[in-house]
Short mmCIF file of C-alpha atoms in Angstrom, two decimals:
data_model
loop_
_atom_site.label_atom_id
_atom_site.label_comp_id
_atom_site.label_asym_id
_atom_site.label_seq_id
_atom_site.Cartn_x
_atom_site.Cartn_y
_atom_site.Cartn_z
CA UNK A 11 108.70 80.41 118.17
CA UNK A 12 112.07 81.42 117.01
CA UNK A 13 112.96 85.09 115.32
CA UNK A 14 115.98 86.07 113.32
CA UNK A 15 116.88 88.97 112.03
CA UNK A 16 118.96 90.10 108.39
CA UNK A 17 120.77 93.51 108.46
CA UNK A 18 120.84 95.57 105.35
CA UNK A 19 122.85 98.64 104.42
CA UNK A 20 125.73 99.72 106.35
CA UNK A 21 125.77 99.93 110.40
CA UNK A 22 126.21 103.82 111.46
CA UNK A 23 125.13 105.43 108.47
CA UNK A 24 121.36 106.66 108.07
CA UNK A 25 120.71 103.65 105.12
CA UNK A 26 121.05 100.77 107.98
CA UNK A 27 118.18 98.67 108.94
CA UNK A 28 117.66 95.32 110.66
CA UNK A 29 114.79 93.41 109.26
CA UNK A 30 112.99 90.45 110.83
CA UNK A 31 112.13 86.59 110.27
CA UNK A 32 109.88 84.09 111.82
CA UNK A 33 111.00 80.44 112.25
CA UNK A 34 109.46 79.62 109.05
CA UNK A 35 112.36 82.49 106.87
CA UNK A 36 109.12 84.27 106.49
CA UNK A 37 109.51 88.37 106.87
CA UNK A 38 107.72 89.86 109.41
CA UNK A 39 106.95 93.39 110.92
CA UNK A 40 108.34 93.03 114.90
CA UNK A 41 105.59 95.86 115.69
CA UNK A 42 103.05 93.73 114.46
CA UNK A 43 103.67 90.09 113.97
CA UNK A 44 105.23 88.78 117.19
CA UNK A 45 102.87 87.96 119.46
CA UNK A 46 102.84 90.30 122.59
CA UNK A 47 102.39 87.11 124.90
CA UNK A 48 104.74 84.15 125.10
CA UNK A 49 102.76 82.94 127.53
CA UNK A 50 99.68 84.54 128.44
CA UNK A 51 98.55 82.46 131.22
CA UNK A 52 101.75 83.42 133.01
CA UNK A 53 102.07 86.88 131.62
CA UNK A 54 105.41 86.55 130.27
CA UNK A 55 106.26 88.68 127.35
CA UNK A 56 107.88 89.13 124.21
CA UNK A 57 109.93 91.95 123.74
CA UNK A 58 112.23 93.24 120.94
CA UNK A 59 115.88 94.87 122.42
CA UNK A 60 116.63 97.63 120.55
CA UNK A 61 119.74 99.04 122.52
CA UNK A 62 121.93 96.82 123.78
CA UNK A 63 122.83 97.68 127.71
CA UNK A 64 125.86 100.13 127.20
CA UNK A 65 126.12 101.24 123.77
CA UNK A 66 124.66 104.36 122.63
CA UNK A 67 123.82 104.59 119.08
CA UNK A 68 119.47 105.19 119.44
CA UNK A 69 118.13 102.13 117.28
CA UNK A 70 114.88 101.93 117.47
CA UNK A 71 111.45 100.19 115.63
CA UNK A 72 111.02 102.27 112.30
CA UNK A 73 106.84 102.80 112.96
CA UNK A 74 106.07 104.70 109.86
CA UNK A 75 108.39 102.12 107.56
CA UNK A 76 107.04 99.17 105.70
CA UNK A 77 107.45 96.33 107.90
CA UNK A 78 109.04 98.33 110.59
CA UNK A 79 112.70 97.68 110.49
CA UNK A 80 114.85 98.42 113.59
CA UNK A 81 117.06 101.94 112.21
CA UNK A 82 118.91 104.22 114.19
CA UNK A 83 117.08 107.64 114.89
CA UNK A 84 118.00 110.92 113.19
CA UNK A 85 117.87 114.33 114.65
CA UNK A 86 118.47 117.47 112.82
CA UNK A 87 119.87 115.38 110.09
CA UNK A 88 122.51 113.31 111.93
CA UNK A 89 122.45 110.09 113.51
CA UNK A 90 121.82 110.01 117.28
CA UNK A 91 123.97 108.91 120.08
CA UNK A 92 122.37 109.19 123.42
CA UNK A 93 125.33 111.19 125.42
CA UNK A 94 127.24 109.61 128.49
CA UNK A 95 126.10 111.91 131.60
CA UNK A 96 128.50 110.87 134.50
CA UNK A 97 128.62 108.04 135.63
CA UNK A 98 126.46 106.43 132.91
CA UNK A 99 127.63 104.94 130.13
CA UNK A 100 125.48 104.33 126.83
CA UNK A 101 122.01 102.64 127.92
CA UNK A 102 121.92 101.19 131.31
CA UNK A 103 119.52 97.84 130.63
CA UNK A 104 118.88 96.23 127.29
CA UNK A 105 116.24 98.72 126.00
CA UNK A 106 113.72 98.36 123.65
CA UNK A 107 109.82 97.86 123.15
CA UNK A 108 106.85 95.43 123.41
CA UNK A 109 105.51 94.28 120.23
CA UNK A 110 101.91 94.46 119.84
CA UNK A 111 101.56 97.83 122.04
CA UNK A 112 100.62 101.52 121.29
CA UNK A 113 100.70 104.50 123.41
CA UNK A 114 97.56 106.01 121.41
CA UNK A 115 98.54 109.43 120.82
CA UNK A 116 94.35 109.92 120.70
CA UNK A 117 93.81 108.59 124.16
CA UNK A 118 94.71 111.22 127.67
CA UNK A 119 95.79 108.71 130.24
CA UNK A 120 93.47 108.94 133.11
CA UNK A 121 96.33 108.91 135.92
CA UNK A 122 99.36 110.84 133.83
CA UNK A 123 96.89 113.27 132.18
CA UNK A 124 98.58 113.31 129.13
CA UNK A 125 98.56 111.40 125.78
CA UNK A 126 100.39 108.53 124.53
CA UNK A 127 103.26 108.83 122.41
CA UNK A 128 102.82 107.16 119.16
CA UNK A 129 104.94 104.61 120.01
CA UNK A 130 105.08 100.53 120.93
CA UNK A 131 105.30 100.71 124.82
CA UNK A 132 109.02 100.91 126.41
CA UNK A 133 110.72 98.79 127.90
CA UNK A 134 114.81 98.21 130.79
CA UNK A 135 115.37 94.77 130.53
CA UNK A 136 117.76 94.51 133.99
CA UNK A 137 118.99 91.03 133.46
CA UNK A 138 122.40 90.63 133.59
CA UNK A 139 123.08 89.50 129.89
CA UNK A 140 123.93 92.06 127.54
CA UNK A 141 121.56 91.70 124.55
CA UNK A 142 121.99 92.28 120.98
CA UNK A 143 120.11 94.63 118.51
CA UNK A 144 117.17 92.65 117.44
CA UNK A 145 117.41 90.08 120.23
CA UNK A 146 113.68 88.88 120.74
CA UNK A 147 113.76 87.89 124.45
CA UNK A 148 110.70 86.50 126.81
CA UNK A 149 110.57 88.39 130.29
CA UNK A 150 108.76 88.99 133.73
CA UNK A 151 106.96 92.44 134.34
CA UNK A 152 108.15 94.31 137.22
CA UNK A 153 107.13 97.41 137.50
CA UNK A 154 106.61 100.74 135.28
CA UNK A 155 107.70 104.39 135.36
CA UNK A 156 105.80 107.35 134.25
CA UNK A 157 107.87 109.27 132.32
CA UNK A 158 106.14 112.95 130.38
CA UNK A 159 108.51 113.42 127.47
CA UNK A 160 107.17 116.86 125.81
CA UNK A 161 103.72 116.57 127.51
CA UNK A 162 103.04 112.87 126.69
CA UNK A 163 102.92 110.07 128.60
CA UNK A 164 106.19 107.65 127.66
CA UNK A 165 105.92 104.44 130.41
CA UNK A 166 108.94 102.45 130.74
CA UNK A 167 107.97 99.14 132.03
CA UNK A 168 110.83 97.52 134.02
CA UNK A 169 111.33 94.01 133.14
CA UNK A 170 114.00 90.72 133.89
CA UNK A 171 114.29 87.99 131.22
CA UNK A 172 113.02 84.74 131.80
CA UNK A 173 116.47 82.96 131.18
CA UNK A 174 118.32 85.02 133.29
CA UNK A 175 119.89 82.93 136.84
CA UNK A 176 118.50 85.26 139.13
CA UNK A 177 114.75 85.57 137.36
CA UNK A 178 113.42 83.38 140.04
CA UNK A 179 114.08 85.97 142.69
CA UNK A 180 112.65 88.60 140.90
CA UNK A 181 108.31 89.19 141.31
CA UNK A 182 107.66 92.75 141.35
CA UNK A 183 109.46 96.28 141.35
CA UNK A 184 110.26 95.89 145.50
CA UNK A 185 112.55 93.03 144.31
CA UNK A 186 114.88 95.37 142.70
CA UNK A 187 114.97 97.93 145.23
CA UNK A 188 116.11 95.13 147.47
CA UNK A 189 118.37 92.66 145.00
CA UNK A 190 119.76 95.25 143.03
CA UNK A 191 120.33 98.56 145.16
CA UNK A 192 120.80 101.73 143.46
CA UNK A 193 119.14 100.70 140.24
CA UNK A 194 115.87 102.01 140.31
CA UNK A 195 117.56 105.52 141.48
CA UNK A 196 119.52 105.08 138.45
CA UNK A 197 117.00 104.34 136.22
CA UNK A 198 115.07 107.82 137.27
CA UNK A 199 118.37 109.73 136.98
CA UNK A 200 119.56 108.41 133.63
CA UNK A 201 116.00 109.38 132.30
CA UNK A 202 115.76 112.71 134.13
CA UNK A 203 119.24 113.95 132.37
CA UNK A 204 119.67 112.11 129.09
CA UNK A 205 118.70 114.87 127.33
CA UNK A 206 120.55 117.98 128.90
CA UNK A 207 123.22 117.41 127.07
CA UNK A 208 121.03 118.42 123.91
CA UNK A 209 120.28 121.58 125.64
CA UNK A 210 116.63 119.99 126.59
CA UNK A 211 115.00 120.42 130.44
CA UNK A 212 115.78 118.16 132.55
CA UNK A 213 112.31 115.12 132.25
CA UNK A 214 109.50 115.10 134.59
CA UNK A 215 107.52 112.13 136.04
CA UNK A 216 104.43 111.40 136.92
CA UNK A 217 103.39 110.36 140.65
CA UNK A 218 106.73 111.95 141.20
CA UNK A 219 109.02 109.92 139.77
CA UNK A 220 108.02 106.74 142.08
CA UNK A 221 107.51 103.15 140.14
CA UNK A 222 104.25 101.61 140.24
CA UNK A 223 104.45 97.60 140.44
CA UNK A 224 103.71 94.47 138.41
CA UNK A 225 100.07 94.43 138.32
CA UNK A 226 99.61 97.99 137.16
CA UNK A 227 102.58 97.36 134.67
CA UNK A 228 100.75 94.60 133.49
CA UNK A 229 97.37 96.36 132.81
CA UNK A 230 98.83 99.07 130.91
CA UNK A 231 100.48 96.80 128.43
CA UNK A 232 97.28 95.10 128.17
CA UNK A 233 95.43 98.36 127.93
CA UNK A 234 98.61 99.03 124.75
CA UNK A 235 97.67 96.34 123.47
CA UNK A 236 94.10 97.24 123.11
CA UNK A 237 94.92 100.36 121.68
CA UNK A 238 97.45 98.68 119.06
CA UNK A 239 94.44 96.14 118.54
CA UNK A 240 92.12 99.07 117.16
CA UNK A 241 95.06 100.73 115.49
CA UNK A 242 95.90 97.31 113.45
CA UNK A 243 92.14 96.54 112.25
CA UNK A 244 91.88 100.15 111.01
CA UNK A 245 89.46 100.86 113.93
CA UNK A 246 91.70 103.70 114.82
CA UNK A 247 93.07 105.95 112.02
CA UNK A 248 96.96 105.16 111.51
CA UNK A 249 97.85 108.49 109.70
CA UNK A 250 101.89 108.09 109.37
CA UNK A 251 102.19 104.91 110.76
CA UNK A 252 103.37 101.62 108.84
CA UNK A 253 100.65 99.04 109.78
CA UNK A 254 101.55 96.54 106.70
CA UNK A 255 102.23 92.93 107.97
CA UNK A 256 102.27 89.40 107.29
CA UNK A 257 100.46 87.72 109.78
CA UNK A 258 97.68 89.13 111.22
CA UNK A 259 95.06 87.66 109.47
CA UNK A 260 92.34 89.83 110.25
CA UNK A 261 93.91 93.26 109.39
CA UNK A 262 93.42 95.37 106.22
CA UNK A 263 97.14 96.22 106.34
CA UNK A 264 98.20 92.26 106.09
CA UNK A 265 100.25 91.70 102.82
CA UNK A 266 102.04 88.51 101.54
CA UNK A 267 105.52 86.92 101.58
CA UNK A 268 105.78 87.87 98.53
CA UNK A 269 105.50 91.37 98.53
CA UNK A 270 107.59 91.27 101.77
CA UNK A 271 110.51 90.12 100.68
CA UNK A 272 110.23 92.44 97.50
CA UNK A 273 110.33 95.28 100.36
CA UNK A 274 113.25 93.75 102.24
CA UNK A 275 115.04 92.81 98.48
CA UNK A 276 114.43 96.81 97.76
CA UNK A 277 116.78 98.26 100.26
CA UNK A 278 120.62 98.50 100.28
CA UNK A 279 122.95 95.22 100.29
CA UNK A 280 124.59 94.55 103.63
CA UNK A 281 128.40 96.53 104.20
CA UNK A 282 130.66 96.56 107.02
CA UNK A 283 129.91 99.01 109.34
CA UNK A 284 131.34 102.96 109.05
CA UNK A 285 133.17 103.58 112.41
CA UNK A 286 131.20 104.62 115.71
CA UNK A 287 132.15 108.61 115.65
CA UNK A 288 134.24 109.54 119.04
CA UNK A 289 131.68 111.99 119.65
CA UNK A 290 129.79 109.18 120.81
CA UNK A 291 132.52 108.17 123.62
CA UNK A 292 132.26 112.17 124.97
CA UNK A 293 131.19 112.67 128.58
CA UNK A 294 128.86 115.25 130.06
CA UNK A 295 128.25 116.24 133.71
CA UNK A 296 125.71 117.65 135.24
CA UNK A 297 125.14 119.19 138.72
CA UNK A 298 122.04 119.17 140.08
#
């Protein structure tokens, strides 16, 4: 199946949002209507990119918005940028999430000891195409961090799409230590600091910042997706999440075309973008 996606309001300013299609023009929540598996058998995945690899503006799935629009994050009433700390610059992999997943704030992972985050289930797309915002792309699981952002468990699942020339090379997290040298350290680094700048700690890790590989990537995605399973047929209080969508039959949440597009018609008309602020470009650096 085929996605698209419609942009409304103006790009960075706090009104913008990037709302989603099906192959059929029908609107559809990317938290909850594209399927997590594009092919289960093989355990490929869908995933939606929120941040394209080396830009910095934080876009990310609006949870607690009707139909879940991508938007870029706000923090103390201003958009967010995620800093440059030397060298990296912006994002370093397509990032964005797995539809269909939810770190249950309500569950204490058994290994990380700490509870989910609220959120769809993270995801570093290390292909070597530079994705755009919205991009629905299928991939391969290869392994998973740990991260403990504020006392809950935040996994970023390392991943490689499926088009990508080299995806045939790539089976599991030692493939990346060995193809692509340097990123993994990278990937640890960029999530340890990204947040100094902000006057934050530096992040901890569980099992001490090592990755854990494909098959225990995989199972916590499934396990996500059991969580997001409960949380969708109202087996699982929502509380400020958005659960409204269009086509999962089975929910109490699902609503019709209709009254999506009447939500997507509601917000602001597409502008051209305001200018990316030069605070954005600004480098930090950090000895450690």
């Amino acid at each position: 199946m085929s996605f698209s996606t419609e942009e409304r309001g103006q790009a960075n300013t706090q009104d913008y949002r990037v709302y989603f299609k099906n192959s059929d023009g029908k609107y559809i929540s990317p938290f909850h209507d594209i399927s997590l598996y594009a092919d289960e058998a093989k355990n490929i995945f869908h995933v939606v990119v929120e941040v394209p690899r080396w830009t910095n503006a934080k876009m990310e799935i609006a949870t607690k918005e009707s139909l879940n629009p991508l938007k870029q994050d706000v923090k103390k009433g201003n958009l967010r940028y995620v800093c440059n700390v030397f060298p990296h610059k912006g994002y370093i992999w397509n990032y964005g999430a797995f539809p269909q997943t939810w770190e249950d704030p309500g569950h204490t992972d058994r290994d990380t000891k700490c509870s989910g985050d609220n959120d769809p289930i993270d995801m570093c797309d290390i292909s070597n195409k530079v994705c755009s915002c919205g991009e629905i792309i299928r991939v391969k699981v290869l392994g998973i961090l740990a991260l403990i952002d504020e006392e809950e468990t935040d996994w970023k699942v390392i991943v490689i799409n499926v088009e990508d020339p080299e995806a045939a090379d790539f089976n599991d997290i030692e493939d990346v230590r060995r193809l692509k040298p340097g990123y993994l350290e990278a990937t640890v680094d960029w999530f340890r600091m990204y947040k100094i700048p902000d006057g934050k700690p530096e992040n901890q890790f569980a099992f001490n910042g090592e990755f854990k590989n494909r098959d225990f990537a995989i199972k916590t995605i499934k396990d996500t997706h059991e969580y997001w399973k409960a949380l969708i047929l109202s087996k699982t209080k929502a509380k400020e999440l958005n659960c409204l969508n269009t086509c999962v039959t089975d929910s109490p949440y699902v609503c019709s075309g209709v009254d999506a597009k009447a939500i997507v018609d509601s917000a602001n008309a597409y502008v051209a973008s305001e200018p990316i602020p030069n605070s954005a470009d600004k480098w930090y650096f950090y000895s450690k």
